[in-house]
């Protein structure tokens, strides 16, 4: 609850009420088939660091828990350091971080390493020391998952390169970076199918790039259809119901790792990943538009 006094004596009282949070299975996050396959393969690796990045309220914590739930097997010893612990999971050994008592992320993570874990999760990397501990844990044979608040993938790479950790350690530690945003879904009960005009099609090509359309052989024809919101009683007349993620996954291939060791720029590293076939955030949004999960206007507002 937040109480905010004003100069005139009036007050605003805001009370946040939420149900008990629940873990959403990985397969229900709205990932494309390719992204789901890539992520499942990453989570099967025995060592390395996986960073989930994005802006605040982008569903990063939800994705982090979904990943942990996916690998939470009886033979896996999984420890987490969280601030706060948002979801209690019986398959995890969860530790509450308390910086005010000297129990900060680096201190907790170093303690967890002594417990010989298979997997470690740090709720969020907020400083260079935490980043260093996570990376060194990864090269010591643990699978490490964490999150990083950043505007985009290039910003995430740059922040990791500027932590003061040796570039050789950074390159060796990383498995993947996942940038994500949340996008509103069209209500499945009232979404309206329509045939867009040539002008709207050309606008989509201009926004998302002709390469994305050519690669997937998407041509304008009488059978080319999109969906738009309409509104019904089930969705409160908004036309939208629920949210799903759009994302891009940068896998740290041997070539990407070599570029990091050579201290090449974050922008060139990102472009190399795109050139090697990485589906970008914008392209993933386009796929959600073409599949009818969302409309083109909302996709543009979310990812551009």
mmCIF file with all atom_site columns, C-alpha atoms in Angstrom, residues 124-264:
data_model
loop_
_atom_site.group_PDB
_atom_site.id
_atom_site.type_symbol
_atom_site.label_atom_id
_atom_site.label_alt_id
_atom_site.label_comp_id
_atom_site.label_asym_id
_atom_site.label_entity_id
_atom_site.label_seq_id
_atom_site.pdbx_PDB_ins_code
_atom_site.Cartn_x
_atom_site.Cartn_y
_atom_site.Cartn_z
_atom_site.occupancy
_atom_site.B_iso_or_equiv
_atom_site.pdbx_formal_charge
_atom_site.auth_seq_id
_atom_site.auth_comp_id
_atom_site.auth_asym_id
_atom_site.auth_atom_id
_atom_site.pdbx_PDB_model_num
ATOM 1   C CA . UNK A 1 124 ? 19.113  -9.955  -10.647 1.00 0.00 ? 124 UNK A CA 1
ATOM 2   C CA . UNK A 1 125 ? 22.622  -8.778  -11.450 1.00 0.00 ? 125 UNK A CA 1
ATOM 3   C CA . UNK A 1 126 ? 22.807  -5.248  -10.077 1.00 0.00 ? 126 UNK A CA 1
ATOM 4   C CA . UNK A 1 127 ? 26.539  -4.660  -9.738  1.00 0.00 ? 127 UNK A CA 1
ATOM 5   C CA . UNK A 1 128 ? 29.918  -5.700  -11.112 1.00 0.00 ? 128 UNK A CA 1
ATOM 6   C CA . UNK A 1 129 ? 30.719  -7.944  -8.148  1.00 0.00 ? 129 UNK A CA 1
ATOM 7   C CA . UNK A 1 130 ? 27.568  -10.013 -8.599  1.00 0.00 ? 130 UNK A CA 1
ATOM 8   C CA . UNK A 1 131 ? 28.303  -10.323 -12.315 1.00 0.00 ? 131 UNK A CA 1
ATOM 9   C CA . UNK A 1 132 ? 31.831  -11.504 -11.546 1.00 0.00 ? 132 UNK A CA 1
ATOM 10  C CA . UNK A 1 133 ? 30.659  -14.153 -9.069  1.00 0.00 ? 133 UNK A CA 1
ATOM 11  C CA . UNK A 1 134 ? 28.040  -15.454 -11.542 1.00 0.00 ? 134 UNK A CA 1
ATOM 12  C CA . UNK A 1 135 ? 30.528  -15.673 -14.406 1.00 0.00 ? 135 UNK A CA 1
ATOM 13  C CA . UNK A 1 136 ? 33.177  -17.415 -12.321 1.00 0.00 ? 136 UNK A CA 1
ATOM 14  C CA . UNK A 1 137 ? 30.588  -19.868 -11.001 1.00 0.00 ? 137 UNK A CA 1
ATOM 15  C CA . UNK A 1 138 ? 29.665  -20.639 -14.609 1.00 0.00 ? 138 UNK A CA 1
ATOM 16  C CA . UNK A 1 139 ? 33.229  -21.427 -15.675 1.00 0.00 ? 139 UNK A CA 1
ATOM 17  C CA . UNK A 1 140 ? 33.642  -23.605 -12.575 1.00 0.00 ? 140 UNK A CA 1
ATOM 18  C CA . UNK A 1 141 ? 31.046  -26.052 -13.865 1.00 0.00 ? 141 UNK A CA 1
ATOM 19  C CA . UNK A 1 142 ? 27.650  -24.689 -12.793 1.00 0.00 ? 142 UNK A CA 1
ATOM 20  C CA . UNK A 1 143 ? 24.658  -23.677 -14.847 1.00 0.00 ? 143 UNK A CA 1
ATOM 21  C CA . UNK A 1 144 ? 23.876  -20.125 -13.722 1.00 0.00 ? 144 UNK A CA 1
ATOM 22  C CA . UNK A 1 145 ? 20.687  -18.201 -14.498 1.00 0.00 ? 145 UNK A CA 1
ATOM 23  C CA . UNK A 1 146 ? 20.109  -14.549 -13.750 1.00 0.00 ? 146 UNK A CA 1
ATOM 24  C CA . UNK A 1 147 ? 18.467  -11.401 -15.047 1.00 0.00 ? 147 UNK A CA 1
ATOM 25  C CA . UNK A 1 148 ? 19.709  -7.988  -16.087 1.00 0.00 ? 148 UNK A CA 1
ATOM 26  C CA . UNK A 1 149 ? 17.698  -4.796  -16.454 1.00 0.00 ? 149 UNK A CA 1
ATOM 27  C CA . UNK A 1 150 ? 18.671  -3.266  -19.807 1.00 0.00 ? 150 UNK A CA 1
ATOM 28  C CA . UNK A 1 151 ? 17.074  -1.384  -22.690 1.00 0.00 ? 151 UNK A CA 1
ATOM 29  C CA . UNK A 1 152 ? 18.115  -3.819  -25.420 1.00 0.00 ? 152 UNK A CA 1
ATOM 30  C CA . UNK A 1 153 ? 20.504  -6.630  -26.293 1.00 0.00 ? 153 UNK A CA 1
ATOM 31  C CA . UNK A 1 154 ? 23.362  -4.321  -27.304 1.00 0.00 ? 154 UNK A CA 1
ATOM 32  C CA . UNK A 1 155 ? 23.069  -2.511  -23.967 1.00 0.00 ? 155 UNK A CA 1
ATOM 33  C CA . UNK A 1 156 ? 23.155  -5.874  -22.143 1.00 0.00 ? 156 UNK A CA 1
ATOM 34  C CA . UNK A 1 157 ? 26.338  -6.950  -23.933 1.00 0.00 ? 157 UNK A CA 1
ATOM 35  C CA . UNK A 1 158 ? 27.978  -3.593  -23.242 1.00 0.00 ? 158 UNK A CA 1
ATOM 36  C CA . UNK A 1 159 ? 27.097  -3.704  -19.535 1.00 0.00 ? 159 UNK A CA 1
ATOM 37  C CA . UNK A 1 160 ? 28.589  -7.193  -19.193 1.00 0.00 ? 160 UNK A CA 1
ATOM 38  C CA . UNK A 1 161 ? 31.755  -6.137  -21.021 1.00 0.00 ? 161 UNK A CA 1
ATOM 39  C CA . UNK A 1 162 ? 32.103  -3.147  -18.697 1.00 0.00 ? 162 UNK A CA 1
ATOM 40  C CA . UNK A 1 163 ? 31.814  -5.051  -15.415 1.00 0.00 ? 163 UNK A CA 1
ATOM 41  C CA . UNK A 1 164 ? 35.576  -5.227  -15.046 1.00 0.00 ? 164 UNK A CA 1
ATOM 42  C CA . UNK A 1 165 ? 35.574  -8.999  -15.543 1.00 0.00 ? 165 UNK A CA 1
ATOM 43  C CA . UNK A 1 166 ? 38.299  -10.195 -17.897 1.00 0.00 ? 166 UNK A CA 1
ATOM 44  C CA . UNK A 1 167 ? 36.949  -10.599 -21.454 1.00 0.00 ? 167 UNK A CA 1
ATOM 45  C CA . UNK A 1 168 ? 38.277  -14.176 -21.531 1.00 0.00 ? 168 UNK A CA 1
ATOM 46  C CA . UNK A 1 169 ? 36.175  -15.008 -18.462 1.00 0.00 ? 169 UNK A CA 1
ATOM 47  C CA . UNK A 1 170 ? 33.101  -13.292 -19.943 1.00 0.00 ? 170 UNK A CA 1
ATOM 48  C CA . UNK A 1 171 ? 33.475  -15.147 -23.241 1.00 0.00 ? 171 UNK A CA 1
ATOM 49  C CA . UNK A 1 172 ? 34.002  -18.522 -21.579 1.00 0.00 ? 172 UNK A CA 1
ATOM 50  C CA . UNK A 1 173 ? 31.150  -18.087 -19.098 1.00 0.00 ? 173 UNK A CA 1
ATOM 51  C CA . UNK A 1 174 ? 28.315  -17.071 -21.401 1.00 0.00 ? 174 UNK A CA 1
ATOM 52  C CA . UNK A 1 175 ? 25.808  -19.499 -22.884 1.00 0.00 ? 175 UNK A CA 1
ATOM 53  C CA . UNK A 1 176 ? 23.062  -17.134 -24.015 1.00 0.00 ? 176 UNK A CA 1
ATOM 54  C CA . UNK A 1 177 ? 21.303  -13.820 -23.557 1.00 0.00 ? 177 UNK A CA 1
ATOM 55  C CA . UNK A 1 178 ? 17.549  -13.605 -23.882 1.00 0.00 ? 178 UNK A CA 1
ATOM 56  C CA . UNK A 1 179 ? 15.928  -10.215 -24.375 1.00 0.00 ? 179 UNK A CA 1
ATOM 57  C CA . UNK A 1 180 ? 12.177  -10.113 -24.005 1.00 0.00 ? 180 UNK A CA 1
ATOM 58  C CA . UNK A 1 181 ? 9.161   -7.849  -23.914 1.00 0.00 ? 181 UNK A CA 1
ATOM 59  C CA . UNK A 1 182 ? 5.502   -8.540  -23.167 1.00 0.00 ? 182 UNK A CA 1
ATOM 60  C CA . UNK A 1 183 ? 2.840   -7.963  -25.771 1.00 0.00 ? 183 UNK A CA 1
ATOM 61  C CA . UNK A 1 184 ? -0.942  -7.938  -25.382 1.00 0.00 ? 184 UNK A CA 1
ATOM 62  C CA . UNK A 1 185 ? -2.816  -10.806 -27.029 1.00 0.00 ? 185 UNK A CA 1
ATOM 63  C CA . UNK A 1 186 ? -5.921  -10.330 -29.096 1.00 0.00 ? 186 UNK A CA 1
ATOM 64  C CA . UNK A 1 187 ? -9.009  -11.788 -27.473 1.00 0.00 ? 187 UNK A CA 1
ATOM 65  C CA . UNK A 1 188 ? -9.418  -15.225 -29.126 1.00 0.00 ? 188 UNK A CA 1
ATOM 66  C CA . UNK A 1 189 ? -13.214 -14.991 -28.893 1.00 0.00 ? 189 UNK A CA 1
ATOM 67  C CA . UNK A 1 190 ? -13.729 -11.718 -30.713 1.00 0.00 ? 190 UNK A CA 1
ATOM 68  C CA . UNK A 1 191 ? -10.594 -10.971 -32.747 1.00 0.00 ? 191 UNK A CA 1
ATOM 69  C CA . UNK A 1 192 ? -11.538 -9.933  -36.252 1.00 0.00 ? 192 UNK A CA 1
ATOM 70  C CA . UNK A 1 193 ? -9.904  -11.348 -39.352 1.00 0.00 ? 193 UNK A CA 1
ATOM 71  C CA . UNK A 1 194 ? -9.490  -8.965  -42.280 1.00 0.00 ? 194 UNK A CA 1
ATOM 72  C CA . UNK A 1 195 ? -7.687  -8.593  -45.583 1.00 0.00 ? 195 UNK A CA 1
ATOM 73  C CA . UNK A 1 196 ? -5.371  -5.565  -45.445 1.00 0.00 ? 196 UNK A CA 1
ATOM 74  C CA . UNK A 1 197 ? -4.867  -3.252  -48.383 1.00 0.00 ? 197 UNK A CA 1
ATOM 75  C CA . UNK A 1 198 ? -1.641  -3.104  -50.333 1.00 0.00 ? 198 UNK A CA 1
ATOM 76  C CA . UNK A 1 199 ? -0.682  0.100   -48.523 1.00 0.00 ? 199 UNK A CA 1
ATOM 77  C CA . UNK A 1 200 ? -0.855  -1.566  -45.089 1.00 0.00 ? 200 UNK A CA 1
ATOM 78  C CA . UNK A 1 201 ? 1.138   -4.546  -46.376 1.00 0.00 ? 201 UNK A CA 1
ATOM 79  C CA . UNK A 1 202 ? 3.858   -2.236  -47.730 1.00 0.00 ? 202 UNK A CA 1
ATOM 80  C CA . UNK A 1 203 ? 3.943   -0.457  -44.371 1.00 0.00 ? 203 UNK A CA 1
ATOM 81  C CA . UNK A 1 204 ? 4.563   -3.784  -42.617 1.00 0.00 ? 204 UNK A CA 1
ATOM 82  C CA . UNK A 1 205 ? 7.379   -4.589  -45.026 1.00 0.00 ? 205 UNK A CA 1
ATOM 83  C CA . UNK A 1 206 ? 8.938   -1.194  -44.375 1.00 0.00 ? 206 UNK A CA 1
ATOM 84  C CA . UNK A 1 207 ? 8.713   -1.602  -40.591 1.00 0.00 ? 207 UNK A CA 1
ATOM 85  C CA . UNK A 1 208 ? 9.911   -5.189  -40.269 1.00 0.00 ? 208 UNK A CA 1
ATOM 86  C CA . UNK A 1 209 ? 12.239  -5.307  -43.273 1.00 0.00 ? 209 UNK A CA 1
ATOM 87  C CA . UNK A 1 210 ? 11.880  -6.911  -46.682 1.00 0.00 ? 210 UNK A CA 1
ATOM 88  C CA . UNK A 1 211 ? 14.425  -9.588  -45.669 1.00 0.00 ? 211 UNK A CA 1
ATOM 89  C CA . UNK A 1 212 ? 12.031  -10.988 -43.055 1.00 0.00 ? 212 UNK A CA 1
ATOM 90  C CA . UNK A 1 213 ? 9.260   -11.259 -45.649 1.00 0.00 ? 213 UNK A CA 1
ATOM 91  C CA . UNK A 1 214 ? 11.521  -12.716 -48.357 1.00 0.00 ? 214 UNK A CA 1
ATOM 92  C CA . UNK A 1 215 ? 13.046  -15.266 -45.980 1.00 0.00 ? 215 UNK A CA 1
ATOM 93  C CA . UNK A 1 216 ? 9.611   -16.567 -45.042 1.00 0.00 ? 216 UNK A CA 1
ATOM 94  C CA . UNK A 1 217 ? 8.156   -16.160 -48.540 1.00 0.00 ? 217 UNK A CA 1
ATOM 95  C CA . UNK A 1 218 ? 5.382   -13.867 -47.339 1.00 0.00 ? 218 UNK A CA 1
ATOM 96  C CA . UNK A 1 219 ? 3.742   -12.284 -50.377 1.00 0.00 ? 219 UNK A CA 1
ATOM 97  C CA . UNK A 1 220 ? 0.745   -10.024 -50.762 1.00 0.00 ? 220 UNK A CA 1
ATOM 98  C CA . UNK A 1 221 ? -2.238  -11.914 -52.162 1.00 0.00 ? 221 UNK A CA 1
ATOM 99  C CA . UNK A 1 222 ? -5.963  -12.360 -51.705 1.00 0.00 ? 222 UNK A CA 1
ATOM 100 C CA . UNK A 1 223 ? -5.225  -14.970 -49.031 1.00 0.00 ? 223 UNK A CA 1
ATOM 101 C CA . UNK A 1 224 ? -2.995  -12.625 -46.966 1.00 0.00 ? 224 UNK A CA 1
ATOM 102 C CA . UNK A 1 225 ? -4.939  -11.844 -43.771 1.00 0.00 ? 225 UNK A CA 1
ATOM 103 C CA . UNK A 1 226 ? -4.312  -10.120 -40.449 1.00 0.00 ? 226 UNK A CA 1
ATOM 104 C CA . UNK A 1 227 ? -6.304  -9.765  -37.223 1.00 0.00 ? 227 UNK A CA 1
ATOM 105 C CA . UNK A 1 228 ? -7.465  -6.729  -35.261 1.00 0.00 ? 228 UNK A CA 1
ATOM 106 C CA . UNK A 1 229 ? -9.195  -6.134  -31.912 1.00 0.00 ? 229 UNK A CA 1
ATOM 107 C CA . UNK A 1 230 ? -12.951 -5.890  -31.773 1.00 0.00 ? 230 UNK A CA 1
ATOM 108 C CA . UNK A 1 231 ? -14.197 -6.224  -28.176 1.00 0.00 ? 231 UNK A CA 1
ATOM 109 C CA . UNK A 1 232 ? -16.677 -8.446  -26.355 1.00 0.00 ? 232 UNK A CA 1
ATOM 110 C CA . UNK A 1 233 ? -17.968 -9.114  -22.853 1.00 0.00 ? 233 UNK A CA 1
ATOM 111 C CA . UNK A 1 234 ? -15.190 -11.646 -22.160 1.00 0.00 ? 234 UNK A CA 1
ATOM 112 C CA . UNK A 1 235 ? -12.404 -9.102  -22.728 1.00 0.00 ? 235 UNK A CA 1
ATOM 113 C CA . UNK A 1 236 ? -14.200 -6.105  -21.227 1.00 0.00 ? 236 UNK A CA 1
ATOM 114 C CA . UNK A 1 237 ? -14.692 -4.580  -24.685 1.00 0.00 ? 237 UNK A CA 1
ATOM 115 C CA . UNK A 1 238 ? -10.947 -3.980  -24.995 1.00 0.00 ? 238 UNK A CA 1
ATOM 116 C CA . UNK A 1 239 ? -10.259 -6.525  -27.721 1.00 0.00 ? 239 UNK A CA 1
ATOM 117 C CA . UNK A 1 240 ? -7.280  -7.902  -25.767 1.00 0.00 ? 240 UNK A CA 1
ATOM 118 C CA . UNK A 1 241 ? -6.913  -10.783 -23.318 1.00 0.00 ? 241 UNK A CA 1
ATOM 119 C CA . UNK A 1 242 ? -3.671  -11.795 -21.625 1.00 0.00 ? 242 UNK A CA 1
ATOM 120 C CA . UNK A 1 243 ? -0.068  -11.265 -22.650 1.00 0.00 ? 243 UNK A CA 1
ATOM 121 C CA . UNK A 1 244 ? 2.733   -13.302 -24.165 1.00 0.00 ? 244 UNK A CA 1
ATOM 122 C CA . UNK A 1 245 ? 6.434   -12.741 -24.685 1.00 0.00 ? 245 UNK A CA 1
ATOM 123 C CA . UNK A 1 246 ? 8.321   -11.685 -27.757 1.00 0.00 ? 246 UNK A CA 1
ATOM 124 C CA . UNK A 1 247 ? 12.039  -12.272 -27.549 1.00 0.00 ? 247 UNK A CA 1
ATOM 125 C CA . UNK A 1 248 ? 15.376  -12.732 -29.219 1.00 0.00 ? 248 UNK A CA 1
ATOM 126 C CA . UNK A 1 249 ? 17.964  -15.276 -28.071 1.00 0.00 ? 249 UNK A CA 1
ATOM 127 C CA . UNK A 1 250 ? 21.641  -14.580 -28.657 1.00 0.00 ? 250 UNK A CA 1
ATOM 128 C CA . UNK A 1 251 ? 23.524  -17.871 -28.370 1.00 0.00 ? 251 UNK A CA 1
ATOM 129 C CA . UNK A 1 252 ? 27.224  -17.397 -27.636 1.00 0.00 ? 252 UNK A CA 1
ATOM 130 C CA . UNK A 1 253 ? 28.672  -19.452 -30.466 1.00 0.00 ? 253 UNK A CA 1
ATOM 131 C CA . UNK A 1 254 ? 32.436  -19.955 -30.860 1.00 0.00 ? 254 UNK A CA 1
ATOM 132 C CA . UNK A 1 255 ? 32.515  -17.039 -33.319 1.00 0.00 ? 255 UNK A CA 1
ATOM 133 C CA . UNK A 1 256 ? 30.700  -14.713 -30.876 1.00 0.00 ? 256 UNK A CA 1
ATOM 134 C CA . UNK A 1 257 ? 33.107  -15.758 -28.109 1.00 0.00 ? 257 UNK A CA 1
ATOM 135 C CA . UNK A 1 258 ? 36.093  -14.978 -30.361 1.00 0.00 ? 258 UNK A CA 1
ATOM 136 C CA . UNK A 1 259 ? 34.680  -11.515 -31.049 1.00 0.00 ? 259 UNK A CA 1
ATOM 137 C CA . UNK A 1 260 ? 34.393  -10.888 -27.295 1.00 0.00 ? 260 UNK A CA 1
ATOM 138 C CA . UNK A 1 261 ? 37.991  -11.996 -26.749 1.00 0.00 ? 261 UNK A CA 1
ATOM 139 C CA . UNK A 1 262 ? 39.060  -9.567  -29.481 1.00 0.00 ? 262 UNK A CA 1
ATOM 140 C CA . UNK A 1 263 ? 37.102  -6.859  -27.637 1.00 0.00 ? 263 UNK A CA 1
ATOM 141 C CA . UNK A 1 264 ? 34.945  -6.020  -30.635 1.00 0.00 ? 264 UNK A CA 1
#
